PDB file of C-alpha atoms in Angstrom:
ATOM      1  CA  GLY A   1    -113.450-193.718  21.755  1.00 52.00           C
ATOM      2  CA  GLN A   2    -113.495-192.261  25.072  1.00 58.00           C
ATOM      3  CA  GLN A   3    -114.006-188.771  24.875  1.00 71.00           C
ATOM      4  CA  LEU A   4    -113.193-186.347  27.894  1.00 91.00           C
ATOM      5  CA  ASN A   5    -115.921-183.870  28.976  1.00 96.00           C
ATOM      6  CA  GLN A   6    -114.882-180.643  30.268  1.00 97.00           C
ATOM      7  CA  SER A   7    -117.024-177.376  32.021  1.00 97.00           C
ATOM      8  CA  PRO A   8    -117.467-175.284  31.016  1.00 97.00           C
ATOM      9  CA  GLN A   9    -116.247-174.094  28.551  1.00 96.00           C
ATOM     10  CA  SER A  10    -115.357-170.826  29.202  1.00 96.00           C
ATOM     11  CA  MET A  11    -115.007-168.884  32.595  1.00 96.00           C
ATOM     12  CA  PHE A  12    -115.627-165.123  32.986  1.00 96.00           C
ATOM     13  CA  ILE A  13    -114.781-163.989  36.934  1.00 96.00           C
ATOM     14  CA  GLN A  14    -113.529-160.934  38.718  1.00 97.00           C
ATOM     15  CA  GLU A  15    -109.500-160.571  40.466  1.00 97.00           C
ATOM     16  CA  GLY A  16    -109.797-162.932  43.537  1.00 97.00           C
ATOM     17  CA  GLU A  17    -112.349-164.717  42.775  1.00 97.00           C
ATOM     18  CA  ASP A  18    -112.220-168.979  42.800  1.00 97.00           C
ATOM     19  CA  VAL A  19    -112.465-171.256  39.807  1.00 96.00           C
ATOM     20  CA  SER A  20    -113.425-174.820  39.950  1.00 97.00           C
ATOM     21  CA  MET A  21    -113.527-176.458  36.513  1.00 98.00           C
ATOM     22  CA  ASN A  22    -114.149-180.500  36.023  1.00 97.00           C
ATOM     23  CA  CYS A  23    -113.481-182.978  33.431  1.00 97.00           C
ATOM     24  CA  THR A  24    -116.069-186.862  33.213  1.00 97.00           C
ATOM     25  CA  SER A  25    -115.497-189.553  31.078  1.00 94.00           C
ATOM     26  CA  SER A  26    -117.270-192.698  29.651  1.00 91.00           C
ATOM     27  CA  SER A  27    -114.668-194.332  30.825  1.00 89.00           C
ATOM     28  CA  ILE A  28    -111.643-194.831  33.043  1.00 90.00           C
ATOM     29  CA  PHE A  29    -108.092-194.309  33.440  1.00 91.00           C
ATOM     30  CA  ASN A  30    -105.199-194.348  35.159  1.00 89.00           C
ATOM     31  CA  THR A  31    -103.500-190.750  35.751  1.00 91.00           C
ATOM     32  CA  TRP A  32    -105.628-187.875  34.836  1.00 94.00           C
ATOM     33  CA  LEU A  33    -103.965-184.481  34.442  1.00 94.00           C
ATOM     34  CA  TRP A  34    -105.032-180.651  34.046  1.00 97.00           C
ATOM     35  CA  TYR A  35    -102.450-178.605  31.520  1.00 96.00           C
ATOM     36  CA  LYS A  36    -102.737-174.240  31.443  1.00 97.00           C
ATOM     37  CA  GLN A  37    -101.859-173.262  28.025  1.00 97.00           C
ATOM     38  CA  ASP A  38    -101.440-169.567  26.771  1.00 94.00           C
ATOM     39  CA  PRO A  39    -101.533-168.532  23.575  1.00 86.00           C
ATOM     40  CA  GLY A  40     -99.270-169.554  20.677  1.00 84.00           C
ATOM     41  CA  GLU A  41     -97.804-171.352  23.426  1.00 90.00           C
ATOM     42  CA  GLY A  42     -97.709-175.648  24.058  1.00 93.00           C
ATOM     43  CA  PRO A  43     -99.594-176.986  27.820  1.00 95.00           C
ATOM     44  CA  VAL A  44     -97.541-176.627  31.072  1.00 94.00           C
ATOM     45  CA  LEU A  45     -98.047-179.313  32.873  1.00 93.00           C
ATOM     46  CA  LEU A  46     -99.517-177.703  36.193  1.00 96.00           C
ATOM     47  CA  ILE A  47    -101.364-180.928  38.833  1.00 95.00           C
ATOM     48  CA  ALA A  48    -101.136-184.543  37.364  1.00 93.00           C
ATOM     49  CA  LEU A  49    -103.406-187.852  39.515  1.00 94.00           C
ATOM     50  CA  TYR A  50    -101.949-191.361  39.994  1.00 92.00           C
ATOM     51  CA  LYS A  51    -104.780-192.772  42.343  1.00 93.00           C
ATOM     52  CA  ALA A  52    -107.564-192.738  42.846  1.00 95.00           C
ATOM     53  CA  GLY A  53    -109.312-190.532  45.361  1.00 95.00           C
ATOM     54  CA  GLU A  54    -106.170-188.808  45.868  1.00 95.00           C
ATOM     55  CA  LEU A  55    -105.513-184.533  46.421  1.00 96.00           C
ATOM     56  CA  THR A  56    -102.440-182.748  45.107  1.00 96.00           C
ATOM     57  CA  SER A  57    -102.529-179.222  45.477  1.00 96.00           C
ATOM     58  CA  ASN A  58     -99.531-176.605  43.924  1.00 94.00           C
ATOM     59  CA  GLY A  59     -99.416-173.609  44.832  1.00 96.00           C
ATOM     60  CA  ARG A  60    -103.082-171.699  44.912  1.00 97.00           C
ATOM     61  CA  LEU A  61    -104.104-175.408  42.171  1.00 97.00           C
ATOM     62  CA  THR A  62    -106.078-177.939  43.814  1.00 98.00           C
ATOM     63  CA  ALA A  63    -107.328-181.121  41.321  1.00 98.00           C
ATOM     64  CA  GLN A  64    -108.844-184.209  42.407  1.00 97.00           C
ATOM     65  CA  PHE A  65    -108.765-187.506  40.589  1.00 96.00           C
ATOM     66  CA  GLY A  66    -112.224-189.195  41.341  1.00 96.00           C
ATOM     67  CA  ILE A  67    -112.911-192.277  43.456  1.00 96.00           C
ATOM     68  CA  THR A  68    -114.904-193.869  40.428  1.00 94.00           C
ATOM     69  CA  ARG A  69    -111.708-193.363  38.058  1.00 93.00           C
ATOM     70  CA  LYS A  70    -113.354-190.681  36.268  1.00 94.00           C
ATOM     71  CA  ASP A  71    -114.086-187.604  36.693  1.00 96.00           C
ATOM     72  CA  SER A  72    -111.351-185.250  37.997  1.00 98.00           C
ATOM     73  CA  PHE A  73    -111.761-180.998  39.015  1.00 97.00           C
ATOM     74  CA  LEU A  74    -109.353-178.454  38.878  1.00 98.00           C
ATOM     75  CA  ASN A  75    -109.564-175.740  41.546  1.00 98.00           C
ATOM     76  CA  ILE A  76    -107.062-172.393  41.420  1.00 98.00           C
ATOM     77  CA  SER A  77    -108.196-170.518  44.559  1.00 97.00           C
ATOM     78  CA  ALA A  78    -107.970-166.105  44.794  1.00 97.00           C
ATOM     79  CA  SER A  79    -107.093-165.863  40.859  1.00 97.00           C
ATOM     80  CA  ILE A  80    -104.510-163.588  39.579  1.00 96.00           C
ATOM     81  CA  PRO A  81    -104.191-161.464  35.496  1.00 95.00           C
ATOM     82  CA  SER A  82    -102.069-164.617  34.976  1.00 95.00           C
ATOM     83  CA  ASP A  83    -104.577-167.274  35.568  1.00 96.00           C
ATOM     84  CA  VAL A  84    -106.015-165.904  32.340  1.00 96.00           C
ATOM     85  CA  GLY A  85    -105.273-168.821  29.869  1.00 96.00           C
ATOM     86  CA  ILE A  86    -107.186-172.470  27.886  1.00 97.00           C
ATOM     87  CA  TYR A  87    -107.398-175.409  30.845  1.00 98.00           C
ATOM     88  CA  PHE A  88    -107.270-178.636  29.685  1.00 97.00           C
ATOM     89  CA  CYS A  89    -107.804-182.094  31.246  1.00 97.00           C
ATOM     90  CA  ALA A  90    -106.584-185.165  29.986  1.00 94.00           C
ATOM     91  CA  GLY A  91    -106.261-189.038  30.866  1.00 92.00           C
ATOM     92  CA  GLN A  92    -104.265-191.647  30.057  1.00 87.00           C
ATOM     93  CA  ASN A  93    -104.968-195.246  29.901  1.00 80.00           C
ATOM     94  CA  ASN A  94    -102.313-198.358  29.564  1.00 63.00           C
ATOM     95  CA  ASN A  95    -100.489-197.653  26.476  1.00 57.00           C
ATOM     96  CA  ASN A  96    -100.465-194.199  26.941  1.00 64.00           C
ATOM     97  CA  ASP A  97    -103.127-192.573  24.804  1.00 74.00           C
ATOM     98  CA  MET A  98    -103.308-189.105  26.035  1.00 83.00           C
ATOM     99  CA  ARG A  99    -107.429-187.874  25.637  1.00 89.00           C
ATOM    100  CA  PHE A 100    -107.890-183.857  26.465  1.00 93.00           C
ATOM    101  CA  GLY A 101    -110.531-182.256  27.375  1.00 95.00           C
ATOM    102  CA  ALA A 102    -111.334-179.777  25.282  1.00 95.00           C
ATOM    103  CA  GLY A 103    -110.052-176.802  27.338  1.00 96.00           C
ATOM    104  CA  THR A 104    -112.333-174.487  29.785  1.00 97.00           C
ATOM    105  CA  ARG A 105    -110.648-171.044  28.878  1.00 97.00           C
ATOM    106  CA  LEU A 106    -110.971-168.725  31.827  1.00 97.00           C
ATOM    107  CA  THR A 107    -110.869-164.619  31.496  1.00 97.00           C
ATOM    108  CA  VAL A 108    -109.715-162.697  35.067  1.00 96.00           C
ATOM    109  CA  LYS A 109    -110.959-158.763  34.740  1.00 93.00           C
ATOM    110  CA  PRO A 110    -108.509-157.366  37.528  1.00 89.00           C
TER     111      PRO A 110
ATOM    112  CA  ASP B   1     -84.044-178.854  33.754  1.00 59.00           C
ATOM    113  CA  THR B   2     -88.088-180.006  31.466  1.00 65.00           C
ATOM    114  CA  GLU B   3     -87.160-178.200  28.121  1.00 90.00           C
ATOM    115  CA  VAL B   4     -89.011-179.307  24.760  1.00 96.00           C
ATOM    116  CA  THR B   5     -87.633-177.061  21.953  1.00 96.00           C
ATOM    117  CA  GLN B   6     -88.833-176.265  18.002  1.00 97.00           C
ATOM    118  CA  THR B   7     -87.908-175.616  16.038  1.00 97.00           C
ATOM    119  CA  PRO B   8     -88.744-172.732  14.132  1.00 97.00           C
ATOM    120  CA  LYS B   9     -91.423-171.406  16.434  1.00 96.00           C
ATOM    121  CA  HIS B  10     -93.359-169.803  12.982  1.00 96.00           C
ATOM    122  CA  LEU B  11     -93.210-171.546   9.386  1.00 97.00           C
ATOM    123  CA  VAL B  12     -94.946-169.844   6.389  1.00 96.00           C
ATOM    124  CA  MET B  13     -94.858-172.386   2.751  1.00 94.00           C
ATOM    125  CA  GLY B  14     -96.200-173.142   0.294  1.00 92.00           C
ATOM    126  CA  MET B  15     -98.238-175.681  -1.425  1.00 91.00           C
ATOM    127  CA  THR B  16     -95.361-177.166  -2.602  1.00 90.00           C
ATOM    128  CA  ASN B  17     -92.993-176.725  -0.011  1.00 90.00           C
ATOM    129  CA  LYS B  18     -91.071-179.075   1.450  1.00 95.00           C
ATOM    130  CA  LYS B  19     -90.204-178.692   4.653  1.00 96.00           C
ATOM    131  CA  SER B  20     -89.067-179.952   8.519  1.00 97.00           C
ATOM    132  CA  LEU B  21     -90.310-178.853  12.102  1.00 98.00           C
ATOM    133  CA  LYS B  22     -88.039-179.423  14.194  1.00 98.00           C
ATOM    134  CA  CYS B  23     -87.839-181.001  17.855  1.00 98.00           C
ATOM    135  CA  GLU B  24     -85.455-181.624  20.847  1.00 97.00           C
ATOM    136  CA  GLN B  25     -85.261-182.578  24.844  1.00 96.00           C
ATOM    137  CA  HIS B  26     -82.125-183.893  26.472  1.00 91.00           C
ATOM    138  CA  MET B  27     -83.719-185.480  29.550  1.00 92.00           C
ATOM    139  CA  GLY B  28     -83.034-188.727  28.220  1.00 92.00           C
ATOM    140  CA  HIS B  29     -86.878-189.380  27.630  1.00 93.00           C
ATOM    141  CA  ARG B  30     -87.035-192.255  25.113  1.00 92.00           C
ATOM    142  CA  ALA B  31     -91.199-191.392  24.440  1.00 92.00           C
ATOM    143  CA  MET B  32     -91.861-188.519  22.293  1.00 94.00           C
ATOM    144  CA  TYR B  33     -94.575-187.551  20.122  1.00 94.00           C
ATOM    145  CA  TRP B  34     -95.898-185.354  17.828  1.00 96.00           C
ATOM    146  CA  TYR B  35    -100.192-182.979  18.093  1.00 96.00           C
ATOM    147  CA  LYS B  36    -101.486-181.075  15.958  1.00 96.00           C
ATOM    148  CA  GLN B  37    -103.815-178.094  17.199  1.00 95.00           C
ATOM    149  CA  LYS B  38    -105.722-176.318  15.590  1.00 95.00           C
ATOM    150  CA  ALA B  39    -107.419-173.003  17.148  1.00 91.00           C
ATOM    151  CA  LYS B  40    -109.501-173.624  20.203  1.00 87.00           C
ATOM    152  CA  LYS B  41    -108.927-177.767  19.914  1.00 92.00           C
ATOM    153  CA  PRO B  42    -106.848-179.759  21.984  1.00 93.00           C
ATOM    154  CA  PRO B  43    -104.188-181.127  20.387  1.00 93.00           C
ATOM    155  CA  GLU B  44    -104.618-184.416  18.168  1.00 93.00           C
ATOM    156  CA  LEU B  45    -102.001-187.001  18.460  1.00 91.00           C
ATOM    157  CA  MET B  46    -100.540-187.885  15.054  1.00 95.00           C
ATOM    158  CA  PHE B  47     -97.701-190.275  15.577  1.00 94.00           C
ATOM    159  CA  VAL B  48     -95.268-191.694  19.025  1.00 92.00           C
ATOM    160  CA  TYR B  49     -91.838-192.704  18.678  1.00 94.00           C
ATOM    161  CA  SER B  50     -91.001-195.391  21.528  1.00 91.00           C
ATOM    162  CA  TYR B  51     -87.248-196.263  21.673  1.00 92.00           C
ATOM    163  CA  GLU B  52     -86.968-194.448  18.206  1.00 94.00           C
ATOM    164  CA  LYS B  53     -89.612-196.834  16.371  1.00 93.00           C
ATOM    165  CA  LEU B  54     -92.565-196.042  15.135  1.00 93.00           C
ATOM    166  CA  SER B  55     -95.538-196.653  17.685  1.00 89.00           C
ATOM    167  CA  ILE B  56     -98.490-195.190  16.437  1.00 86.00           C
ATOM    168  CA  ASN B  57     -99.123-193.762  13.260  1.00 89.00           C
ATOM    169  CA  GLU B  58    -102.782-191.874  14.026  1.00 88.00           C
ATOM    170  CA  SER B  59    -103.965-192.953  10.690  1.00 90.00           C
ATOM    171  CA  VAL B  60    -102.468-189.342   9.576  1.00 95.00           C
ATOM    172  CA  PRO B  61    -101.867-188.904   6.082  1.00 95.00           C
ATOM    173  CA  SER B  62     -98.395-189.438   4.121  1.00 95.00           C
ATOM    174  CA  ARG B  63     -97.641-186.295   3.229  1.00 96.00           C
ATOM    175  CA  PHE B  64     -96.306-185.624   6.692  1.00 97.00           C
ATOM    176  CA  SER B  65     -93.655-187.980   7.393  1.00 97.00           C
ATOM    177  CA  PRO B  66     -92.039-187.907  11.076  1.00 97.00           C
ATOM    178  CA  GLU B  67     -88.344-189.664  11.779  1.00 97.00           C
ATOM    179  CA  CYS B  68     -86.317-189.876  14.864  1.00 96.00           C
ATOM    180  CA  PRO B  69     -83.015-189.941  14.310  1.00 95.00           C
ATOM    181  CA  ASN B  70     -82.157-191.165  17.486  1.00 93.00           C
ATOM    182  CA  SER B  71     -84.027-190.821  20.931  1.00 90.00           C
ATOM    183  CA  SER B  72     -82.516-186.806  21.469  1.00 95.00           C
ATOM    184  CA  LEU B  73     -84.350-185.891  18.315  1.00 97.00           C
ATOM    185  CA  LEU B  74     -87.535-185.745  16.395  1.00 98.00           C
ATOM    186  CA  ASN B  75     -88.125-184.756  12.860  1.00 98.00           C
ATOM    187  CA  LEU B  76     -91.464-183.790  10.638  1.00 98.00           C
ATOM    188  CA  HIS B  77     -90.724-183.340   7.633  1.00 98.00           C
ATOM    189  CA  LEU B  78     -93.737-182.337   6.026  1.00 97.00           C
ATOM    190  CA  HIS B  79     -94.635-181.938   1.912  1.00 95.00           C
ATOM    191  CA  ALA B  80     -96.963-180.961  -0.544  1.00 94.00           C
ATOM    192  CA  LEU B  81     -99.079-179.352   2.938  1.00 94.00           C
ATOM    193  CA  GLN B  82    -103.433-178.139   1.677  1.00 95.00           C
ATOM    194  CA  PRO B  83    -104.222-174.825   3.392  1.00 96.00           C
ATOM    195  CA  GLU B  84    -106.642-177.122   6.300  1.00 96.00           C
ATOM    196  CA  ASP B  85    -103.514-177.942   7.280  1.00 97.00           C
ATOM    197  CA  SER B  86    -102.058-174.672   8.879  1.00 97.00           C
ATOM    198  CA  ALA B  87    -102.083-176.043  12.620  1.00 97.00           C
ATOM    199  CA  LEU B  88     -99.794-175.703  15.629  1.00 97.00           C
ATOM    200  CA  TYR B  89     -97.974-178.202  15.828  1.00 98.00           C
ATOM    201  CA  LEU B  90     -96.008-179.725  19.603  1.00 97.00           C
ATOM    202  CA  CYS B  91     -93.802-182.140  19.954  1.00 97.00           C
ATOM    203  CA  ALA B  92     -93.211-183.792  23.396  1.00 94.00           C
ATOM    204  CA  SER B  93     -91.529-185.877  25.338  1.00 93.00           C
ATOM    205  CA  SER B  94     -92.030-188.380  28.843  1.00 91.00           C
ATOM    206  CA  HIS B  95     -89.307-190.845  29.930  1.00 89.00           C
ATOM    207  CA  ASP B  96     -91.665-193.648  28.531  1.00 83.00           C
ATOM    208  CA  TRP B  97     -94.359-194.874  27.057  1.00 75.00           C
ATOM    209  CA  THR B  98     -96.450-196.373  29.855  1.00 68.00           C
ATOM    210  CA  SER B  99     -99.717-195.426  32.339  1.00 57.00           C
ATOM    211  CA  THR B 100     -97.872-193.085  34.753  1.00 67.00           C
ATOM    212  CA  ASP B 101     -95.742-191.198  32.752  1.00 77.00           C
ATOM    213  CA  THR B 102     -95.761-187.518  32.431  1.00 83.00           C
ATOM    214  CA  GLN B 103     -95.622-185.955  29.174  1.00 89.00           C
ATOM    215  CA  TYR B 104     -93.840-182.158  28.992  1.00 91.00           C
ATOM    216  CA  PHE B 105     -95.364-179.829  25.715  1.00 94.00           C
ATOM    217  CA  GLY B 106     -92.824-178.217  23.538  1.00 96.00           C
ATOM    218  CA  PRO B 107     -93.568-174.596  22.836  1.00 95.00           C
ATOM    219  CA  GLY B 108     -94.682-175.813  19.405  1.00 96.00           C
ATOM    220  CA  THR B 109     -94.674-174.040  15.679  1.00 97.00           C
ATOM    221  CA  ARG B 110     -97.336-172.130  14.031  1.00 96.00           C
ATOM    222  CA  LEU B 111     -97.535-173.669  10.353  1.00 97.00           C
ATOM    223  CA  THR B 112     -99.752-171.609   7.847  1.00 96.00           C
ATOM    224  CA  VAL B 113     -99.801-173.039   5.108  1.00 96.00           C
ATOM    225  CA  LEU B 114    -100.303-170.924   2.084  1.00 94.00           C
TER     226      LEU B 114
END
């Protein structure tokens, strides 16, 4: 099946630093999504990308849909303590079967 | 309103118990999903309902029995579970079962099987 490789697995950064994480796939996807999950809660959608090459921002978050349709990245600028959590990428194909990456655990030190 | 609600938030049950998880959305979404998530892992799809009919069953054991009584409600009936079934169970919904449709997740039910 289609596997997503998400990296890094974890990050420990200082408040105010920028963060970058990415996802790659062996197959193409029609849609790329980025979710954030806090402990004991469900994933919350951050950004959805629908077109190859698309670059979308949501506040301090920026994500891009790779031109090959096999990758995506998420950047967080000027991190703050509430950015702590697990970030999941997800790719969707035509039957709405969504595949998740393994997640990036972000820790922000004040 | 992009809210998916789930009850209960926490559930502890024995291996001989029968319990149910409930999920509700009032966004007019016609596709609803059950996921299972183990600690430090991504969610794994279990079932997909589209227009109140079961569309996908990802080879889930029969001790998990989904039910969609109407377009706003999704239940997951549990019977004779095993300790390894302990996990966070997430419900999600989307407008329709298409590739451009975003799924919205509920907060989950933390299930512990003793």
